[in-house]
Amino acid sequence: MYKSPQTLSRSGQLQTKEAITMTSLSAKDKTTVKAFWAKVAGREEDIGCEAISRMLTVYPQTKTYFSHWKDLSPGSAPVRKHGGVVMAAGTDAVSKMDELVGGLLSLSELHAFTLRVDPANFKVLAHNVLVVLSTMFPNDFTPEVHVAMDKFLAAVARALSEKYR
Amino acid sequence: MVVWTDFERATIQDIFSKIDYGVVGQAAISRCLIVYPWTQRYFGSFGNLYNAAAITSNPKVAAHGKVVMEGLEKAVKNLENIKATFAELSTLHSEKLQVDPDNFKLLGDCLTIVVAAQLGKNFTPEVHAAFQKFLAVVVSSLRRQYY
């Protein structure tokens, strides 16, 4: 899942990054993600706020990207606001699931050239999103939903890394 | 040397006193086998792992979940010296079981998610941080005897 973008297919032909990104999410994964996302609709800001709060607390090295915020404590105003922004982008990604690389192009450029976030941190935030979903929706966040969401967030991370180099 | 704050020590002991090892162990291992299917390579003797339903209802998976949680309890009881406590287990995982140590983190992440579901709101960011610090020390100790 986190290997280099080009791999050999069974026939020995090189597959493009795009092909891998697009074929990695099965039809079932997409339906599962869409259904679960619809269930959590309305709580996006809470989820985003919690995920970022946890990321800053459990992985303090991520604070280095937010030195311009006045308050980095869990649930603070800038954390909540940014949580909303990130989750709105997530909702957008869900709607563009069939073409994540094209759909997230400008976001990728933002992360690559302006924010310059080390892409390893995408995995870190994704893990924290999954933990939050688990605390808030313990009965709905089944292992099947977990694997589909993990794959989706990994696909989003790959699309965001597209313009880095 | 690992330094535990009073909060971290109390939190870790509290979590392990609250959770049911059978339930949490089974859920964590099943989740790991479902979310990261390549981990199934270590459980060839467990029988039917063909789909999520089979994994979730597999009695050998459940039994092994309990074994893992009891192993973790040893670390909770020896927080000041997890490295020594797990030296033998580390050698076992390296030489006999031949588990890729990257998999320890995967199981740890699944365990975090299961415990999060159990504790809900009480799994605050601070509690979460203490739990992941504990798991990081456990993973590091299990990796130690690999060469």
Short mmCIF file of C-alpha atoms in Angstrom, two decimals:
data_model
loop_
_atom_site.label_atom_id
_atom_site.label_comp_id
_atom_site.label_asym_id
_atom_site.label_seq_id
_atom_site.Cartn_x
_atom_site.Cartn_y
_atom_site.Cartn_z
CA MET A 1 0.00 0.00 0.00
CA TYR A 2 2.79 2.42 0.84
CA LYS A 3 5.31 1.20 -1.68
CA SER A 4 6.78 3.22 -4.57
CA PRO A 5 4.26 4.32 -7.16
CA GLN A 6 5.35 2.08 -10.03
CA THR A 7 5.05 -1.67 -9.71
CA LEU A 8 5.12 -4.51 -12.16
CA SER A 9 1.79 -6.08 -12.99
CA ARG A 10 1.54 -9.82 -13.40
CA SER A 11 2.38 -9.60 -17.09
CA GLY A 12 5.52 -7.62 -16.23
CA GLN A 13 4.23 -4.33 -17.62
CA LEU A 14 4.87 -1.15 -15.71
CA GLN A 15 1.69 0.31 -14.23
CA THR A 16 1.32 4.05 -13.91
CA LYS A 17 0.73 5.74 -10.57
CA GLU A 18 -2.68 6.83 -11.78
CA ALA A 19 -3.73 3.33 -12.72
CA ILE A 20 -2.71 2.08 -9.29
CA THR A 21 -4.48 4.92 -7.51
CA MET A 22 -7.65 4.33 -9.48
CA THR A 23 -7.72 0.55 -9.35
CA SER A 24 -6.81 0.23 -5.67
CA LEU A 25 -10.29 1.13 -4.41
CA SER A 26 -12.74 -1.61 -5.33
CA ALA A 27 -16.40 -0.86 -6.07
CA LYS A 28 -17.26 -2.32 -2.65
CA ASP A 29 -14.69 -0.04 -0.94
CA LYS A 30 -16.23 3.01 -2.61
CA THR A 31 -19.80 2.08 -1.64
CA THR A 32 -18.70 1.35 1.93
CA VAL A 33 -16.88 4.69 2.28
CA LYS A 34 -19.77 6.65 0.76
CA ALA A 35 -22.32 4.95 3.01
CA PHE A 36 -20.26 5.50 6.16
CA TRP A 37 -19.50 9.12 5.24
CA ALA A 38 -23.22 9.74 4.81
CA LYS A 39 -23.77 8.30 8.32
CA VAL A 40 -21.29 10.73 9.87
CA ALA A 41 -22.67 13.75 7.98
CA GLY A 42 -23.24 16.75 10.20
CA ARG A 43 -20.40 15.80 12.57
CA GLU A 44 -17.57 16.62 10.21
CA GLU A 45 -16.29 19.55 12.25
CA ASP A 46 -16.30 17.52 15.49
CA ILE A 47 -14.43 14.71 13.79
CA GLY A 48 -11.89 17.05 12.22
CA CYS A 49 -11.38 18.93 15.49
CA GLU A 50 -10.84 15.70 17.44
CA ALA A 51 -8.51 14.24 14.80
CA ILE A 52 -6.26 17.30 14.72
CA SER A 53 -6.32 17.61 18.53
CA ARG A 54 -5.17 14.03 18.83
CA MET A 55 -2.53 14.41 16.13
CA LEU A 56 -0.99 17.40 17.93
CA THR A 57 -1.08 15.61 21.29
CA VAL A 58 -0.01 12.09 20.31
CA TYR A 59 2.50 13.17 17.62
CA PRO A 60 3.92 16.45 18.96
CA GLN A 61 6.30 16.77 16.00
CA THR A 62 3.27 17.74 13.88
CA LYS A 63 2.98 20.96 15.89
CA THR A 64 5.85 22.32 13.82
CA TYR A 65 3.43 23.01 10.98
CA PHE A 66 1.17 25.19 13.12
CA SER A 67 3.59 27.52 14.88
CA HIS A 68 1.52 30.44 13.55
CA TRP A 69 -1.51 29.43 15.65
CA LYS A 70 -2.08 31.15 18.99
CA ASP A 71 -3.45 28.07 20.68
CA LEU A 72 -2.46 24.48 19.90
CA SER A 73 -4.35 22.86 22.77
CA PRO A 74 -6.97 20.16 22.03
CA GLY A 75 -10.29 21.65 20.91
CA SER A 76 -8.96 25.22 20.62
CA ALA A 77 -10.54 27.65 18.13
CA PRO A 78 -7.85 27.36 15.43
CA VAL A 79 -7.83 23.55 15.83
CA ARG A 80 -11.61 23.36 15.44
CA LYS A 81 -11.63 25.69 12.45
CA HIS A 82 -8.89 23.75 10.70
CA GLY A 83 -10.59 20.45 11.53
CA GLY A 84 -13.63 21.74 9.64
CA VAL A 85 -11.49 22.73 6.66
CA VAL A 86 -9.77 19.34 6.50
CA MET A 87 -13.01 17.35 6.81
CA ALA A 88 -14.73 19.51 4.16
CA ALA A 89 -11.86 18.56 1.85
CA GLY A 90 -12.48 14.95 2.86
CA THR A 91 -16.14 15.23 1.87
CA ASP A 92 -15.04 16.72 -1.43
CA ALA A 93 -12.63 13.80 -1.94
CA VAL A 94 -15.47 11.33 -1.30
CA SER A 95 -17.45 12.96 -4.14
CA LYS A 96 -14.40 12.72 -6.42
CA MET A 97 -13.49 9.17 -5.45
CA ASP A 98 -13.35 7.95 -9.04
CA GLU A 99 -10.75 10.52 -10.00
CA LEU A 100 -8.83 11.51 -6.89
CA VAL A 101 -5.59 12.53 -8.61
CA GLY A 102 -7.32 15.02 -10.95
CA GLY A 103 -9.84 16.12 -8.35
CA LEU A 104 -7.23 16.92 -5.68
CA LEU A 105 -4.67 18.51 -8.02
CA SER A 106 -4.81 22.04 -6.59
CA LEU A 107 -4.75 20.68 -3.02
CA SER A 108 -1.69 18.66 -3.93
CA GLU A 109 0.00 21.76 -5.31
CA LEU A 110 -0.84 23.61 -2.10
CA HIS A 111 0.67 20.89 0.10
CA ALA A 112 3.68 20.42 -2.17
CA PHE A 113 4.75 24.00 -2.92
CA THR A 114 3.27 26.18 -0.19
CA LEU A 115 2.70 24.09 2.94
CA ARG A 116 5.48 21.57 2.21
CA VAL A 117 4.07 19.03 4.62
CA ASP A 118 6.18 15.87 4.78
CA PRO A 119 3.89 13.26 3.20
CA ALA A 120 4.63 10.83 6.05
CA ASN A 121 2.30 13.00 8.11
CA PHE A 122 -0.69 12.14 5.89
CA LYS A 123 -0.55 8.63 7.38
CA VAL A 124 -0.36 10.11 10.86
CA LEU A 125 -3.48 12.25 10.38
CA ALA A 126 -5.29 9.35 8.69
CA HIS A 127 -4.61 7.12 11.73
CA ASN A 128 -6.00 9.77 14.04
CA VAL A 129 -9.13 10.16 11.89
CA LEU A 130 -9.69 6.40 12.17
CA VAL A 131 -9.27 6.51 15.97
CA VAL A 132 -11.82 9.34 16.20
CA LEU A 133 -14.30 7.47 14.01
CA SER A 134 -13.83 4.48 16.32
CA THR A 135 -14.58 6.51 19.47
CA MET A 136 -17.59 8.27 17.94
CA PHE A 137 -19.16 5.41 15.98
CA PRO A 138 -18.04 2.23 17.79
CA ASN A 139 -20.85 0.09 16.36
CA ASP A 140 -20.68 1.38 12.78
CA PHE A 141 -16.90 1.42 12.46
CA THR A 142 -16.69 -2.31 11.80
CA PRO A 143 -13.52 -4.00 10.49
CA GLU A 144 -15.02 -3.88 6.96
CA VAL A 145 -15.61 -0.12 7.21
CA HIS A 146 -12.15 0.29 8.79
CA VAL A 147 -10.31 -1.34 5.89
CA ALA A 148 -12.32 0.59 3.27
CA MET A 149 -11.69 3.91 5.07
CA ASP A 150 -7.99 3.10 5.55
CA LYS A 151 -7.67 2.38 1.82
CA PHE A 152 -9.59 5.55 0.92
CA LEU A 153 -7.43 7.76 3.17
CA ALA A 154 -4.30 6.14 1.72
CA ALA A 155 -5.58 6.89 -1.80
CA VAL A 156 -6.22 10.52 -0.79
CA ALA A 157 -2.69 10.70 0.64
CA ARG A 158 -1.26 9.37 -2.62
CA ALA A 159 -3.25 11.95 -4.62
CA LEU A 160 -2.02 14.72 -2.31
CA SER A 161 1.58 13.57 -2.82
CA GLU A 162 1.17 13.70 -6.60
CA LYS A 163 2.78 17.11 -7.20
CA TYR A 164 5.61 16.80 -4.67
CA ARG A 165 8.30 15.73 -7.11
CA MET B 1 15.40 4.67 29.77
CA VAL B 2 11.66 5.23 29.61
CA VAL B 3 10.29 7.85 31.96
CA TRP B 4 6.59 7.51 32.79
CA THR B 5 4.65 10.41 34.25
CA ASP B 6 2.19 9.62 37.05
CA PHE B 7 -0.64 10.32 34.63
CA GLU B 8 0.73 7.89 32.05
CA ARG B 9 1.30 5.13 34.60
CA ALA B 10 -2.17 5.54 36.09
CA THR B 11 -3.80 5.75 32.65
CA ILE B 12 -2.19 2.58 31.31
CA GLN B 13 -3.05 0.60 34.44
CA ASP B 14 -6.58 1.97 34.38
CA ILE B 15 -7.16 0.98 30.76
CA PHE B 16 -5.97 -2.58 31.35
CA SER B 17 -8.11 -2.91 34.48
CA LYS B 18 -11.20 -1.86 32.53
CA ILE B 19 -10.94 -3.92 29.33
CA ASP B 20 -11.99 -7.53 28.82
CA TYR B 21 -8.89 -9.31 27.44
CA GLY B 22 -10.96 -11.88 25.56
CA VAL B 23 -13.12 -9.28 23.81
CA VAL B 24 -10.42 -6.72 23.08
CA GLY B 25 -7.79 -9.30 22.09
CA GLN B 26 -10.13 -11.04 19.69
CA ALA B 27 -11.28 -7.75 18.18
CA ALA B 28 -7.73 -6.41 17.73
CA ILE B 29 -6.32 -9.51 16.07
CA SER B 30 -9.38 -9.90 13.80
CA ARG B 31 -9.15 -6.29 12.77
CA CYS B 32 -5.46 -6.67 11.98
CA LEU B 33 -6.08 -9.77 9.84
CA ILE B 34 -8.93 -8.00 7.99
CA VAL B 35 -7.43 -4.52 7.54
CA TYR B 36 -3.90 -5.76 6.80
CA PRO B 37 -4.52 -9.11 5.13
CA TRP B 38 -0.84 -9.88 4.58
CA THR B 39 -0.56 -10.46 8.35
CA GLN B 40 -2.49 -13.69 7.75
CA ARG B 41 0.79 -15.20 6.57
CA TYR B 42 1.69 -15.90 10.20
CA PHE B 43 -1.47 -17.84 10.96
CA GLY B 44 -1.48 -20.68 8.44
CA SER B 45 -2.50 -23.13 11.17
CA PHE B 46 -5.59 -21.14 12.16
CA GLY B 47 -7.86 -22.62 9.52
CA ASN B 48 -10.54 -20.53 7.85
CA LEU B 49 -9.45 -16.90 7.41
CA TYR B 50 -11.05 -16.46 3.99
CA ASN B 51 -13.25 -13.47 4.77
CA ALA B 52 -14.08 -11.02 7.55
CA ALA B 53 -16.93 -13.16 8.88
CA ALA B 54 -14.72 -16.26 9.05
CA ILE B 55 -11.94 -14.34 10.81
CA THR B 56 -14.32 -12.76 13.34
CA SER B 57 -15.83 -16.13 14.27
CA ASN B 58 -12.56 -18.13 14.24
CA PRO B 59 -11.95 -19.60 17.73
CA LYS B 60 -8.16 -19.82 17.24
CA VAL B 61 -8.06 -16.09 16.46
CA ALA B 62 -10.03 -15.38 19.63
CA ALA B 63 -7.75 -17.60 21.74
CA HIS B 64 -4.66 -15.92 20.34
CA GLY B 65 -6.10 -12.48 21.05
CA LYS B 66 -6.31 -13.40 24.72
CA VAL B 67 -2.70 -14.68 24.67
CA VAL B 68 -1.50 -11.37 23.24
CA MET B 69 -3.41 -9.32 25.84
CA GLU B 70 -2.00 -11.44 28.67
CA GLY B 71 1.46 -10.78 27.22
CA LEU B 72 0.78 -7.05 27.26
CA GLU B 73 -0.36 -7.29 30.85
CA LYS B 74 3.15 -8.46 31.76
CA ALA B 75 4.43 -5.16 30.39
CA VAL B 76 1.80 -3.20 32.34
CA LYS B 77 2.96 -4.95 35.53
CA ASN B 78 6.62 -4.18 34.72
CA LEU B 79 6.44 -0.66 33.28
CA GLU B 80 9.91 0.19 34.60
CA ASN B 81 11.54 -2.64 32.69
CA ILE B 82 9.56 -3.68 29.64
CA LYS B 83 12.76 -4.30 27.69
CA ALA B 84 13.93 -7.09 30.00
CA THR B 85 10.40 -8.45 30.49
CA PHE B 86 10.04 -8.97 26.73
CA ALA B 87 13.56 -10.17 25.90
CA GLU B 88 12.44 -13.79 25.55
CA LEU B 89 9.29 -12.85 23.62
CA SER B 90 11.41 -10.77 21.28
CA THR B 91 13.70 -13.70 20.54
CA LEU B 92 10.64 -15.90 20.01
CA HIS B 93 9.10 -13.49 17.48
CA SER B 94 12.41 -13.07 15.69
CA GLU B 95 13.86 -16.57 15.59
CA LYS B 96 10.93 -18.95 15.87
CA LEU B 97 7.89 -17.06 14.56
CA GLN B 98 9.91 -14.92 12.15
CA VAL B 99 7.46 -12.03 12.22
CA ASP B 100 8.39 -8.89 10.26
CA PRO B 101 8.62 -6.35 13.11
CA ASP B 102 6.78 -3.73 11.03
CA ASN B 103 3.69 -5.81 11.78
CA PHE B 104 3.91 -4.96 15.48
CA LYS B 105 2.93 -1.39 14.67
CA LEU B 106 -0.01 -2.59 12.57
CA LEU B 107 -1.38 -4.69 15.45
CA GLY B 108 -0.72 -1.80 17.82
CA ASP B 109 -2.77 0.56 15.64
CA CYS B 110 -5.66 -1.92 15.52
CA LEU B 111 -5.49 -2.34 19.29
CA THR B 112 -5.61 1.44 19.71
CA ILE B 113 -8.73 1.61 17.55
CA VAL B 114 -10.44 -1.21 19.47
CA VAL B 115 -9.62 0.35 22.86
CA ALA B 116 -10.84 3.70 21.50
CA ALA B 117 -14.20 2.13 20.64
CA GLN B 118 -14.42 0.58 24.12
CA LEU B 119 -13.63 3.80 26.00
CA GLY B 120 -15.41 6.26 23.67
CA LYS B 121 -15.32 9.78 25.09
CA ASN B 122 -12.99 8.66 27.88
CA PHE B 123 -10.31 7.94 25.30
CA THR B 124 -9.25 11.58 25.35
CA PRO B 125 -6.24 12.83 23.36
CA GLU B 126 -4.12 12.65 26.55
CA VAL B 127 -5.21 9.08 27.33
CA HIS B 128 -4.64 8.20 23.66
CA ALA B 129 -1.09 9.63 23.82
CA ALA B 130 -0.27 7.61 26.96
CA PHE B 131 -1.59 4.41 25.38
CA GLN B 132 0.38 4.91 22.17
CA LYS B 133 3.53 5.70 24.15
CA PHE B 134 3.07 2.39 25.99
CA LEU B 135 2.61 0.53 22.70
CA ALA B 136 5.69 2.22 21.22
CA VAL B 137 7.80 0.99 24.14
CA VAL B 138 6.34 -2.52 23.78
CA VAL B 139 7.06 -2.55 20.03
CA SER B 140 10.59 -1.28 20.56
CA SER B 141 11.23 -4.01 23.16
CA LEU B 142 9.87 -6.68 20.84
CA ARG B 143 12.16 -5.48 18.05
CA ARG B 144 15.23 -5.48 20.25
CA GLN B 145 16.43 -9.07 19.76
CA TYR B 146 16.12 -9.00 15.98
CA TYR B 147 19.36 -9.08 14.03
#
